[in-house]
């Protein structure tokens, strides 16, 4: 049985004060049967780890470099995240791919480095509206999944979380129906099965794209959806608690 994982992606929001107030609001109120994750900007990570100590709340970075150190001004290395005991790192979010030139190649490098460093990767895949309308969704997602998992060892596979986020549904208010999301996620599991056999059953696959308290229960009721990667609806503590206590 795969443990559900609900991850709130704060994107470029919140000061340290706001983040600590958020944690104060949710402490002791999350569901122990669900992995509750907060994906936060780098400036908040240290304070969030300290303020959630002794709780079940996990903290994720929103990105990292694939080198341990070097002349990469403005980047943060996996060793820096590991020093803070960061639990997860989001890799290949569509906004990173769109605005910061992330590619399938760099996504794969980051996945391998995260696993090597002992940080669990949340790997994002998904299609554009044009790709969806031309009925290329599964082809696009298959390529992204296969490239992301290149050289990932069998023993590391269960540490990888895959987040299916149709780009046309992110921050737009448009949502894939629960059935559409489940169909693609089921296909992703088949792709992983083709690579790893029955180990595919250990991989948790989330849906991301305008998930909110009003639709999370329906989404989580699907056969192959193991969680959600939530953007705007995770910024308010009340909404976040509704999501993780679906």
Tab-separated table of C-alpha atoms in Angstrom:
chain	number	residue	atom	x	y	z
A	1	UNK	CA	0.000	0.000	0.000
A	2	UNK	CA	1.516	3.307	-1.105
A	3	UNK	CA	1.329	6.105	1.461
A	4	UNK	CA	-0.411	9.205	0.035
A	5	UNK	CA	1.761	12.302	-0.339
A	6	UNK	CA	0.359	15.824	-0.443
A	7	UNK	CA	2.971	18.483	-1.229
A	8	UNK	CA	2.219	22.195	-1.065
A	9	UNK	CA	4.416	24.115	-3.519
A	10	UNK	CA	4.682	27.679	-2.256
A	11	UNK	CA	6.615	28.796	-5.359
A	12	UNK	CA	7.991	32.336	-4.791
A	13	UNK	CA	5.846	33.225	-1.794
A	14	UNK	CA	6.177	33.878	1.955
A	15	UNK	CA	8.625	35.613	4.250
A	16	UNK	CA	10.194	33.744	7.177
A	17	UNK	CA	7.615	35.309	9.530
A	18	UNK	CA	4.732	34.162	7.329
A	19	UNK	CA	6.201	30.662	6.988
A	20	UNK	CA	6.571	30.255	10.755
A	21	UNK	CA	3.009	31.457	11.328
A	22	UNK	CA	1.830	28.874	8.793
A	23	UNK	CA	3.658	26.063	10.615
A	24	UNK	CA	2.251	27.224	13.936
A	25	UNK	CA	-1.250	26.964	12.449
A	26	UNK	CA	-0.838	23.407	11.148
A	27	UNK	CA	1.302	21.750	13.864
A	28	UNK	CA	-0.410	18.727	15.364
A	29	UNK	CA	-3.270	18.903	12.864
A	30	UNK	CA	-1.890	16.945	9.896
A	31	UNK	CA	-2.889	13.376	9.084
A	32	UNK	CA	-0.251	10.825	10.161
A	33	UNK	CA	-1.445	8.495	7.373
A	34	UNK	CA	-0.458	11.069	4.745
A	35	UNK	CA	3.013	12.446	4.010
A	36	UNK	CA	2.502	16.210	4.386
A	37	UNK	CA	5.203	18.142	2.536
A	38	UNK	CA	5.940	21.867	2.189
A	39	UNK	CA	7.995	22.881	-0.866
A	40	UNK	CA	9.506	26.231	0.044
A	41	UNK	CA	11.964	28.854	-1.256
A	42	UNK	CA	15.583	28.393	-0.168
A	43	UNK	CA	15.453	31.285	2.319
A	44	UNK	CA	12.796	29.485	4.380
A	45	UNK	CA	14.229	25.984	4.515
A	46	UNK	CA	16.381	26.261	7.640
A	47	UNK	CA	13.627	27.884	9.701
A	48	UNK	CA	11.010	25.449	8.425
A	49	UNK	CA	13.140	22.425	9.324
A	50	UNK	CA	13.689	23.789	12.842
A	51	UNK	CA	10.054	24.719	13.386
A	52	UNK	CA	8.740	21.316	12.205
A	53	UNK	CA	11.177	19.254	14.292
A	54	UNK	CA	9.344	16.489	16.111
A	55	UNK	CA	6.395	16.609	13.682
A	56	UNK	CA	5.490	14.471	10.650
A	57	UNK	CA	5.751	17.481	8.320
A	58	UNK	CA	8.401	17.072	5.610
A	59	UNK	CA	10.239	19.955	3.943
A	60	UNK	CA	11.209	20.142	0.270
A	61	UNK	CA	13.392	22.487	-1.737
A	62	UNK	CA	11.962	23.670	-5.057
A	63	UNK	CA	15.145	23.079	-7.054
A	64	UNK	CA	18.859	22.271	-6.772
A	65	UNK	CA	21.959	22.028	-8.939
A	66	UNK	CA	23.361	18.679	-10.049
A	67	UNK	CA	26.934	19.509	-8.963
A	68	UNK	CA	28.137	19.426	-5.346
A	69	UNK	CA	29.911	22.778	-5.712
A	70	UNK	CA	31.519	25.039	-8.307
A	71	UNK	CA	31.312	28.298	-10.199
A	72	UNK	CA	27.508	28.349	-10.515
A	73	UNK	CA	26.510	31.767	-9.195
A	74	UNK	CA	23.001	31.835	-7.765
A	75	UNK	CA	22.658	28.059	-7.536
A	76	UNK	CA	22.233	25.831	-4.464
A	77	UNK	CA	23.945	22.451	-4.257
A	78	UNK	CA	22.565	19.152	-2.951
A	79	UNK	CA	25.192	19.174	-0.174
A	80	UNK	CA	23.814	22.489	1.077
A	81	UNK	CA	20.311	20.992	1.194
A	82	UNK	CA	21.518	17.805	2.846
A	83	UNK	CA	23.210	19.844	5.576
A	84	UNK	CA	19.747	21.175	6.452
A	85	UNK	CA	18.284	17.633	6.400
A	86	UNK	CA	15.897	18.530	3.596
A	87	UNK	CA	13.567	15.596	2.872
A	88	UNK	CA	12.539	16.199	-0.736
A	89	UNK	CA	13.462	18.319	-3.738
A	90	UNK	CA	11.164	19.255	-6.626
A	91	UNK	CA	12.880	18.607	-9.948
A	92	UNK	CA	11.803	19.679	-13.429
A	93	UNK	CA	8.723	21.683	-12.477
A	94	UNK	CA	7.132	23.027	-15.655
A	95	UNK	CA	7.959	26.595	-14.601
A	96	UNK	CA	11.629	25.600	-14.313
A	97	UNK	CA	11.461	23.986	-17.739
A	98	UNK	CA	9.635	26.952	-19.284
A	99	UNK	CA	11.470	29.912	-17.732
A	100	UNK	CA	14.854	28.523	-16.699
A	101	UNK	CA	15.749	26.178	-19.540
A	102	UNK	CA	15.428	22.912	-17.615
A	103	UNK	CA	15.662	19.952	-19.992
A	104	UNK	CA	15.114	16.209	-19.706
A	105	UNK	CA	18.907	15.875	-19.508
A	106	UNK	CA	19.339	18.267	-16.557
A	107	UNK	CA	16.296	16.748	-14.848
A	108	UNK	CA	17.934	13.325	-15.017
A	109	UNK	CA	21.236	14.676	-13.677
A	110	UNK	CA	19.412	16.249	-10.738
A	111	UNK	CA	17.406	13.092	-10.013
A	112	UNK	CA	20.569	10.973	-9.867
A	113	UNK	CA	22.394	13.536	-7.721
A	114	UNK	CA	19.457	13.892	-5.313
A	115	UNK	CA	19.337	10.122	-4.801
A	116	UNK	CA	23.104	9.951	-4.380
A	117	UNK	CA	22.890	12.688	-1.741
A	118	UNK	CA	20.015	11.074	0.149
A	119	UNK	CA	17.263	13.519	-0.832
A	120	UNK	CA	14.015	12.200	-2.322
A	121	UNK	CA	13.220	13.706	-5.743
A	122	UNK	CA	9.728	14.807	-6.743
A	123	UNK	CA	10.020	14.643	-10.535
A	124	UNK	CA	7.535	16.692	-12.557
A	125	UNK	CA	6.290	15.659	-15.987
A	126	UNK	CA	3.436	16.953	-18.117
A	127	UNK	CA	2.214	18.175	-21.463
A	128	UNK	CA	1.279	21.570	-22.912
A	129	UNK	CA	-2.240	22.381	-24.106
A	130	UNK	CA	-1.066	22.053	-27.716
A	131	UNK	CA	0.348	18.599	-27.009
A	132	UNK	CA	-2.862	17.569	-25.253
A	133	UNK	CA	-5.039	18.795	-28.134
A	134	UNK	CA	-2.898	16.985	-30.701
A	135	UNK	CA	-3.322	13.799	-28.618
A	136	UNK	CA	0.372	13.513	-27.801
A	137	UNK	CA	-0.006	13.533	-24.012
A	138	UNK	CA	1.098	9.970	-23.412
A	139	UNK	CA	3.963	10.150	-25.877
A	140	UNK	CA	5.322	13.345	-24.273
A	141	UNK	CA	4.964	12.037	-20.728
A	142	UNK	CA	6.523	8.684	-21.618
A	143	UNK	CA	9.657	10.377	-22.958
A	144	UNK	CA	9.924	12.629	-19.900
A	145	UNK	CA	9.545	9.711	-17.469
A	146	UNK	CA	12.038	7.486	-19.271
A	147	UNK	CA	14.613	10.277	-19.501
A	148	UNK	CA	14.156	11.275	-15.841
A	149	UNK	CA	14.680	7.700	-14.616
A	150	UNK	CA	17.729	6.865	-16.739
A	151	UNK	CA	20.305	4.996	-14.621
A	152	UNK	CA	18.146	5.132	-11.477
A	153	UNK	CA	18.917	1.919	-9.565
A	154	UNK	CA	16.192	-0.558	-8.672
A	155	UNK	CA	17.018	0.013	-4.999
A	156	UNK	CA	16.393	3.765	-5.363
A	157	UNK	CA	13.183	3.657	-7.389
A	158	UNK	CA	10.794	3.721	-4.420
A	159	UNK	CA	12.420	6.957	-3.219
A	160	UNK	CA	11.311	8.750	-6.402
A	161	UNK	CA	7.959	10.542	-6.457
A	162	UNK	CA	6.564	11.374	-9.890
A	163	UNK	CA	4.248	14.374	-10.211
A	164	UNK	CA	2.074	14.485	-13.318
A	165	UNK	CA	1.217	18.128	-13.902
A	166	UNK	CA	-0.451	19.011	-17.193
A	167	UNK	CA	1.036	22.428	-17.938
A	168	UNK	CA	-2.293	23.773	-19.201
A	169	UNK	CA	-3.824	23.145	-15.749
A	170	UNK	CA	-1.200	24.883	-13.593
A	171	UNK	CA	-2.416	28.125	-12.065
A	172	UNK	CA	-5.089	28.458	-14.731
A	173	UNK	CA	-8.076	27.252	-12.757
A	174	UNK	CA	-8.462	24.517	-15.395
A	175	UNK	CA	-8.178	21.024	-14.023
A	176	UNK	CA	-7.916	17.706	-15.764
A	177	UNK	CA	-10.894	15.630	-14.682
A	178	UNK	CA	-10.050	13.069	-12.032
A	179	UNK	CA	-10.537	10.383	-14.658
A	180	UNK	CA	-8.216	12.120	-17.167
A	181	UNK	CA	-5.535	12.506	-14.513
A	182	UNK	CA	-5.889	8.894	-13.425
A	183	UNK	CA	-5.671	7.688	-17.023
A	184	UNK	CA	-2.327	9.425	-17.583
A	185	UNK	CA	-0.996	8.423	-14.162
A	186	UNK	CA	-1.971	4.815	-14.810
A	187	UNK	CA	-0.061	5.040	-18.087
A	188	UNK	CA	2.981	6.487	-16.287
A	189	UNK	CA	2.934	3.464	-13.991
A	190	UNK	CA	2.846	1.187	-17.043
A	191	UNK	CA	5.857	3.023	-18.482
A	192	UNK	CA	7.736	2.543	-15.207
A	193	UNK	CA	6.659	-1.118	-15.166
A	194	UNK	CA	8.230	-1.522	-18.589
A	195	UNK	CA	11.508	-0.298	-17.079
A	196	UNK	CA	11.415	-1.847	-13.589
A	197	UNK	CA	8.743	-4.546	-13.576
A	198	UNK	CA	6.686	-4.925	-10.403
A	199	UNK	CA	8.815	-2.313	-8.604
A	200	UNK	CA	6.567	0.198	-10.398
A	201	UNK	CA	3.947	-0.540	-7.751
A	202	UNK	CA	6.198	1.094	-5.132
A	203	UNK	CA	6.413	4.454	-6.944
A	204	UNK	CA	4.096	7.170	-5.706
A	205	UNK	CA	2.601	9.285	-8.488
A	206	UNK	CA	0.967	12.626	-7.705
A	207	UNK	CA	-1.340	14.827	-9.733
A	208	UNK	CA	-0.647	18.557	-9.920
A	209	UNK	CA	-2.711	21.255	-11.607
A	210	UNK	CA	-5.273	23.472	-9.866
A	211	UNK	CA	-5.829	20.998	-7.020
A	212	UNK	CA	-7.834	22.581	-4.204
A	213	UNK	CA	-9.855	21.520	-1.148
A	214	UNK	CA	-13.021	21.261	-3.243
A	215	UNK	CA	-11.627	18.651	-5.651
A	216	UNK	CA	-8.856	16.867	-3.720
A	217	UNK	CA	-11.116	14.101	-2.405
A	218	UNK	CA	-12.307	13.149	-5.888
A	219	UNK	CA	-8.745	13.203	-7.221
A	220	UNK	CA	-7.420	11.092	-4.345
A	221	UNK	CA	-10.260	8.611	-4.828
A	222	UNK	CA	-8.799	7.435	-8.135
A	223	UNK	CA	-7.096	4.044	-8.416
A	224	UNK	CA	-3.588	5.156	-9.359
A	225	UNK	CA	-3.278	8.659	-7.894
A	226	UNK	CA	-1.138	8.630	-4.758
A	227	UNK	CA	-1.075	12.323	-3.938
A	228	UNK	CA	-1.134	15.888	-5.128
A	229	UNK	CA	1.373	18.638	-5.840
A	230	UNK	CA	-0.585	21.755	-4.942
A	231	UNK	CA	0.283	25.342	-5.825
A	232	UNK	CA	-1.820	28.351	-4.849
A	233	UNK	CA	-4.274	26.380	-2.732
A	234	UNK	CA	-1.461	25.399	-0.353
A	235	UNK	CA	-0.596	28.953	0.687
A	236	UNK	CA	-3.310	29.324	3.315
A	237	UNK	CA	-2.912	27.087	6.382
A	238	UNK	CA	-6.644	26.341	6.521
A	239	UNK	CA	-6.654	25.115	2.905
A	240	UNK	CA	-3.445	23.129	3.378
A	241	UNK	CA	-4.968	21.284	6.324
A	242	UNK	CA	-8.069	20.466	4.286
A	243	UNK	CA	-5.815	19.059	1.561
A	244	UNK	CA	-3.679	16.832	3.797
A	245	UNK	CA	-6.737	15.675	5.738
A	246	UNK	CA	-8.731	14.861	2.625
